[in-house]
Short mmCIF file of C-alpha atoms in Angstrom, two decimals:
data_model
loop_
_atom_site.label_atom_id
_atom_site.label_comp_id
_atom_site.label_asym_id
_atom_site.label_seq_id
_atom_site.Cartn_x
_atom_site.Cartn_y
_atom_site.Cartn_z
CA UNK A 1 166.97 75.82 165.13
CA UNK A 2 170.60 75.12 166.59
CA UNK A 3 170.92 78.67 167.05
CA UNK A 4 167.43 78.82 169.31
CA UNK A 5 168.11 75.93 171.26
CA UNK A 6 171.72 77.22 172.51
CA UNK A 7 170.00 80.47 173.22
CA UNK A 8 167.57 78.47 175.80
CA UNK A 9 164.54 79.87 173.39
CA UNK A 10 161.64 77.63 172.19
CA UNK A 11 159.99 77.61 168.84
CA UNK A 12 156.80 77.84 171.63
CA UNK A 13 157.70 80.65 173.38
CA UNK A 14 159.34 82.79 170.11
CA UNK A 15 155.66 82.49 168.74
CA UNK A 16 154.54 83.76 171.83
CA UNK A 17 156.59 86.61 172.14
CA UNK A 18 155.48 87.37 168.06
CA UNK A 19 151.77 87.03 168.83
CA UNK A 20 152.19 89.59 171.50
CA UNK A 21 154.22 92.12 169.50
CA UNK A 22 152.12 91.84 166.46
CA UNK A 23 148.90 92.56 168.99
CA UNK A 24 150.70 95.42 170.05
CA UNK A 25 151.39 97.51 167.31
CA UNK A 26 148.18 96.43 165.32
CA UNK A 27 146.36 97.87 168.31
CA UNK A 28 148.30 100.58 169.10
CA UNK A 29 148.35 100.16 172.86
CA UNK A 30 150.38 102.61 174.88
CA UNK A 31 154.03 101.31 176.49
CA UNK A 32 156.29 99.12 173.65
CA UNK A 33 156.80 95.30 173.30
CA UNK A 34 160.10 95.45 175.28
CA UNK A 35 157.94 96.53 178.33
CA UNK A 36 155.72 93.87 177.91
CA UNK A 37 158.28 91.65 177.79
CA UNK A 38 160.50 92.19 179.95
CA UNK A 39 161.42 88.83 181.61
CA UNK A 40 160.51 89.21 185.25
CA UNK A 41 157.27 88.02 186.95
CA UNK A 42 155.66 88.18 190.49
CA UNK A 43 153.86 85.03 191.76
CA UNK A 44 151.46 85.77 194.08
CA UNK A 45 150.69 82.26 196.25
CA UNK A 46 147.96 81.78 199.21
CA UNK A 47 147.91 78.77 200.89
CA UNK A 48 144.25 78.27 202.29
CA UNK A 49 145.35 75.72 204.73
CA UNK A 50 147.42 77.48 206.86
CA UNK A 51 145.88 80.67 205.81
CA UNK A 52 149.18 82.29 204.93
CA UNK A 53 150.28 84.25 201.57
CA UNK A 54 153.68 85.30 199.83
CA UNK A 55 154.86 87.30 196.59
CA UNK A 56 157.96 85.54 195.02
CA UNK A 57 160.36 87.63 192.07
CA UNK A 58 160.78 85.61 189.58
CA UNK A 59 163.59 87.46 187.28
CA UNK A 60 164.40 83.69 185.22
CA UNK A 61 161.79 83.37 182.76
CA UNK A 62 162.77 79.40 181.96
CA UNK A 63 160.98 79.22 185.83
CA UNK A 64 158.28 80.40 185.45
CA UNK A 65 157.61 79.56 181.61
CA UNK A 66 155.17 76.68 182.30
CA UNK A 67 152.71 79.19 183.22
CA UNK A 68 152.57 80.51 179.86
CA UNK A 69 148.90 79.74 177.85
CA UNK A 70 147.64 78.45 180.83
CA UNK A 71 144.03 79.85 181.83
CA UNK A 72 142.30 80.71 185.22
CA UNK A 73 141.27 77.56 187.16
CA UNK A 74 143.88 75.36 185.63
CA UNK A 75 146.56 73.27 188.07
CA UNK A 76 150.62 73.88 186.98
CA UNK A 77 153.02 71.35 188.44
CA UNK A 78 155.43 73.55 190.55
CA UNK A 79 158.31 71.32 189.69
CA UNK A 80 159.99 73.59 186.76
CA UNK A 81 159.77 76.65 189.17
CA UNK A 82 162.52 75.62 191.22
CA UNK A 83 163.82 72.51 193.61
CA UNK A 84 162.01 73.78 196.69
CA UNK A 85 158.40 74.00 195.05
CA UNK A 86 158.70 70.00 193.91
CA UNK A 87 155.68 68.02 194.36
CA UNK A 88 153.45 71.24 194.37
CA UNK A 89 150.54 71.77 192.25
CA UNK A 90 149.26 75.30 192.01
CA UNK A 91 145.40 76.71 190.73
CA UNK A 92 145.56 79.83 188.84
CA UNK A 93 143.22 82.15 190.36
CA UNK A 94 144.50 85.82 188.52
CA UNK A 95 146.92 88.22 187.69
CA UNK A 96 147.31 91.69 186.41
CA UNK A 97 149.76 92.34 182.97
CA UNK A 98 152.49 95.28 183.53
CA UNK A 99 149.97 98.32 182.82
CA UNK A 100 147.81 96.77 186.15
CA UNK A 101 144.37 95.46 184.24
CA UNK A 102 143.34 92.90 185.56
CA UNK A 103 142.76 88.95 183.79
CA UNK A 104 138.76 88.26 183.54
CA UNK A 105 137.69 84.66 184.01
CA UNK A 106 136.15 83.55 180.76
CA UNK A 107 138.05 86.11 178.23
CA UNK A 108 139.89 83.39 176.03
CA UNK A 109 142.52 86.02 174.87
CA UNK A 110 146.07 86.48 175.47
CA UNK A 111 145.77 90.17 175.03
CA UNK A 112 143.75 92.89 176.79
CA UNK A 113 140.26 93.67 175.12
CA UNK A 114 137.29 96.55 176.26
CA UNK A 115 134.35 94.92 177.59
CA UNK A 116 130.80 96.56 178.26
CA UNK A 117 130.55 95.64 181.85
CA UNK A 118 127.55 95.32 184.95
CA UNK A 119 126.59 95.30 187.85
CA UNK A 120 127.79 91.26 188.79
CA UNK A 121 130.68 90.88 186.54
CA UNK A 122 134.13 90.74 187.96
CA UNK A 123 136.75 93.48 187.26
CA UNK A 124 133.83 96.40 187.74
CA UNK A 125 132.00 97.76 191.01
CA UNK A 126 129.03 100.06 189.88
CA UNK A 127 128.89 103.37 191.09
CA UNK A 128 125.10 103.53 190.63
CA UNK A 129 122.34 101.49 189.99
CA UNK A 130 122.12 99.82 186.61
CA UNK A 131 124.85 101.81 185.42
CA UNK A 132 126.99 100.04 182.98
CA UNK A 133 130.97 100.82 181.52
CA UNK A 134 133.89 99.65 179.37
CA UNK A 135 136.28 98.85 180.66
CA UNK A 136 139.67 97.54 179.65
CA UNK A 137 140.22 93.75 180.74
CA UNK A 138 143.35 91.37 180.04
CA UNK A 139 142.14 87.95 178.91
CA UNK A 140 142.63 84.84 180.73
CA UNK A 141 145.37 82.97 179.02
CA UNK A 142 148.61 83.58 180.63
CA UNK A 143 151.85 85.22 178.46
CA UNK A 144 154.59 87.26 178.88
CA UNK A 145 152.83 90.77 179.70
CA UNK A 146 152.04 89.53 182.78
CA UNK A 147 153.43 91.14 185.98
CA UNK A 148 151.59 89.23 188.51
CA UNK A 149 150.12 86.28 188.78
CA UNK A 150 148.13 85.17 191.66
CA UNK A 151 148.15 81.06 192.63
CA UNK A 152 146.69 78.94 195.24
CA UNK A 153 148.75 75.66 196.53
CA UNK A 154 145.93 72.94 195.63
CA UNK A 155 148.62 69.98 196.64
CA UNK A 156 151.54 70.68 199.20
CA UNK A 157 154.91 69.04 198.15
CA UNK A 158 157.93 67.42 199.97
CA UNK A 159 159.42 70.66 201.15
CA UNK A 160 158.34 72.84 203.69
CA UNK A 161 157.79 76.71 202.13
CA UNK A 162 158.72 79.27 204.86
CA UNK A 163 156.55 82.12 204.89
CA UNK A 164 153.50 79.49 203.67
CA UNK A 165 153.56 76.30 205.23
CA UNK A 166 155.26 76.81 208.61
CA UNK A 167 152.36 78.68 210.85
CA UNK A 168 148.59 78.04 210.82
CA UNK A 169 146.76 81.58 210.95
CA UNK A 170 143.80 81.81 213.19
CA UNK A 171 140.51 82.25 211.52
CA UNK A 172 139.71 86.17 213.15
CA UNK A 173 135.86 85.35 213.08
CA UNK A 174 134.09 82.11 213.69
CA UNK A 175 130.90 81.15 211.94
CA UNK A 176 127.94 82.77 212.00
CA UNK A 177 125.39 80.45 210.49
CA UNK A 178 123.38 77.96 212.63
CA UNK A 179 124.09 75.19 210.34
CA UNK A 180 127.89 76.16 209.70
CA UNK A 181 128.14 76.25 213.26
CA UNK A 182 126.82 72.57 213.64
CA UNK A 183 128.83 71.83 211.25
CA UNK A 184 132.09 72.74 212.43
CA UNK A 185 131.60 71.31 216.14
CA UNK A 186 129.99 68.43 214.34
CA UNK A 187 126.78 68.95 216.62
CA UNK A 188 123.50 67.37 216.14
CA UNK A 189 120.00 68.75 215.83
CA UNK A 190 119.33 68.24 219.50
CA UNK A 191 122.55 69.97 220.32
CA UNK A 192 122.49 73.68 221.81
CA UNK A 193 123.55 76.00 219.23
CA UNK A 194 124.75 78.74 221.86
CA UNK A 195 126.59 77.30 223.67
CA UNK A 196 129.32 77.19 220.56
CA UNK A 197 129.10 80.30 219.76
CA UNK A 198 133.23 81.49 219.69
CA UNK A 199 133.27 84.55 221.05
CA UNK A 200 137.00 86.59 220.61
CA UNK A 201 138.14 89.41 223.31
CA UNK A 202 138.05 92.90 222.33
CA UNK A 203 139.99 95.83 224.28
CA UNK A 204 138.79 98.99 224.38
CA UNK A 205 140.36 101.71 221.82
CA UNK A 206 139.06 105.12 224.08
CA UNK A 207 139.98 103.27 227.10
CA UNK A 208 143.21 101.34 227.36
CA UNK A 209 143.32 100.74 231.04
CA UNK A 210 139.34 98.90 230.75
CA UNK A 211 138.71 95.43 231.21
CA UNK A 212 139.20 93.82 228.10
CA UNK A 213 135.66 92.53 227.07
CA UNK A 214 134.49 89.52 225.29
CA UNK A 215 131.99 89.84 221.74
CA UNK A 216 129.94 86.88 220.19
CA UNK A 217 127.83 87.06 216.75
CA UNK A 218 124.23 86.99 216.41
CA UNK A 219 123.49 83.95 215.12
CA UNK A 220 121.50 83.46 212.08
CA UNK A 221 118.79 81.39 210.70
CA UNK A 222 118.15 79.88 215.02
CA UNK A 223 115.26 78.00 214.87
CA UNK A 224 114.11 79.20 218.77
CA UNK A 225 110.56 78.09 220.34
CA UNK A 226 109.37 81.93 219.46
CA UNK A 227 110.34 81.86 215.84
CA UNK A 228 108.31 78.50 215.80
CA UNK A 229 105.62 80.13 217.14
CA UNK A 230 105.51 83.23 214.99
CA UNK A 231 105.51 80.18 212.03
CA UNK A 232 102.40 78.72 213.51
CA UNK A 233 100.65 82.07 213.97
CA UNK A 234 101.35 83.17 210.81
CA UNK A 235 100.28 79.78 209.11
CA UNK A 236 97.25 80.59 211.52
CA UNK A 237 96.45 83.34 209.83
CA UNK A 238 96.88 82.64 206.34
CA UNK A 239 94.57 79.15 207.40
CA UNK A 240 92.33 81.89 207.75
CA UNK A 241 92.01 83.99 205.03
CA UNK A 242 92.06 80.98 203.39
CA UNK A 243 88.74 80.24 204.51
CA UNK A 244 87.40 83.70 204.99
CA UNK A 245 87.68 83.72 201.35
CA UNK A 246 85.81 80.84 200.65
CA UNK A 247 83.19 81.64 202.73
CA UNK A 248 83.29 84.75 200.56
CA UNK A 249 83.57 83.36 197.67
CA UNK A 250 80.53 80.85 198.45
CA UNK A 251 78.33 83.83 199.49
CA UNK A 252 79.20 85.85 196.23
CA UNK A 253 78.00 82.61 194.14
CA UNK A 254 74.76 82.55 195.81
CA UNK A 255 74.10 86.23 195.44
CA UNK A 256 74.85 85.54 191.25
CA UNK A 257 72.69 82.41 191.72
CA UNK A 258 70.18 84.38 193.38
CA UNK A 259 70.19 87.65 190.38
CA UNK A 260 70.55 85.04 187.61
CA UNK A 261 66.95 83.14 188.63
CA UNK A 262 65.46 86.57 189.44
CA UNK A 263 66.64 88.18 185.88
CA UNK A 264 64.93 84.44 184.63
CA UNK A 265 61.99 85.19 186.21
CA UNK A 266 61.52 88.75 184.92
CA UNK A 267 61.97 87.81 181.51
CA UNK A 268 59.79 84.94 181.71
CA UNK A 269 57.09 87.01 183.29
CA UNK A 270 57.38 89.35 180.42
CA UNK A 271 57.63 86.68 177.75
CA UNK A 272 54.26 84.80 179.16
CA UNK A 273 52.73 88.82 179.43
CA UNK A 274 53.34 89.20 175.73
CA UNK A 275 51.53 86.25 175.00
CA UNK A 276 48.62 86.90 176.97
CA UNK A 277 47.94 90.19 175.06
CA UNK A 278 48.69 88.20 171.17
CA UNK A 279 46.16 85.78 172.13
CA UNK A 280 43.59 88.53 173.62
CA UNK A 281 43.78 90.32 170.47
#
């Protein structure tokens, strides 16, 4: 034990590192433990509020060792990663291990395992319809086969991160949505949603010397006067089959009515015949 802890090796991570060579050679995957754990790891981290992203080397694994059987969707305190990321707290969103497959959100594996895969499922984009493959997944506990693994700042520390805090990136497109865009001007009902519309300029690739032109999305789900009144014609119309059909409906049940007392009739004609001729004879 004296001999681990001078090494700066855990009773944690050794079992770790045994669990993954065991794996290895009862499987037989291709590449050897000492590739998989080799200690360097890429963190791959987005910050959605400025919009900006960055890939750190990590080649210390006692940084980046906190990360290890930790699953998708859970938050890491950035404090044992080094002095600059204290006070952040990062999301696991992914990663790939060193042979590139990619971690699958729900996999509960620290190893890589062949799943029959769909159309809908992450890690697989059908070539046709309804066709269906294996494919070769890793799970989604973190270990030490992992090259790169992909993080999103949920809380933003005391230190500023250049590359990821420093400059807001514009948004390219704005909404497109009726409601979204109500939503972000914080308009009301009665409000004109055209008039909000952000529209971006757009040069001209044949033509360099042309006026530089200005393009706005269509926007969806606008409730207009006409689409109000293609509603009311079309509840119109179904108003009317509606009744068309019961006035269909209430003919076809007299004309039954109607057949049913004549078939009576007949057979009561014929009954009251009968008798007639057994009292005659």
């Amino acid at each position: 034990m004296t001999v681990l802890t001078s090494l700066g090796v855990s009773f944690k991570d050794l079992r770790v590192r045994l669990t993954i060579n065991s794996v290895i050679c009862i499987r037989g995957d291709q590449g050897r433990a000492d590739k998989f754990l080799s200690d360097k790891m890429k963190l791959n981290i987005a910050n959605p509020a400025t919009g900006e992203q960055k890939t750190i080397d990590f080649d210390d694994e006692r940084r980046y060792r906190v990360f290890y059987e930790k699953r998708i969707a859970q938050e890491v305190p950035g404090d044992s990663i080094g002095d600059e990321f204290k006070g952040y707290i990062f999301r696991i969103t992914g990663g790939n291990d060193k042979q590139g497959f990619p971690m699958k959100q729900g996999v509960l594996l620290p190893y890589r395992v062949r799943l029959l895969l769909s159309d809908g499922h992450s890690c697989y984009r059908p070539r046709r319809t309804g066709e269906r493959k294996r494919k070769s997944v890793r799970g989604c506990i973190v270990g030490p086969d992992i090259a790169v693994l992909s993080l999103v700042i949920v809380k933003q520390g005391d230190a500023p991160l250049p590359g990821l805090t420093e400059n807001v990136l514009p948004k390219r497109l704005g909404p497109k949505r009726a409601t979204k865009i109500r939503k972000f001007f914080n308009l009301t009902k009665e409000d004109d949603v055209r008039k909000f519309v952000v529209r971006r300029e757009v040069k001209s690739k044949k033509n360099p010397d042309a006026k530089p032109y200005t393009k706005a999305p269509k926007i969806q789900r606008l409730v207009t006067p006409l689409r109000l009144q293609r509603r009311r014609h079309l509840r119109a119309i179904k108003r009317k089959r509606i009744e068309s059909a019961k006035e269909q409906k209430a003919e076809f049940d007299e004309l039954v009515a109607k057949r049913v007392a004549e078939k009576k009739q007949k057979i009561a004609a014929k009954a009251s015949q009968k008798k007639a001729a057994t009292t005659t004879a």
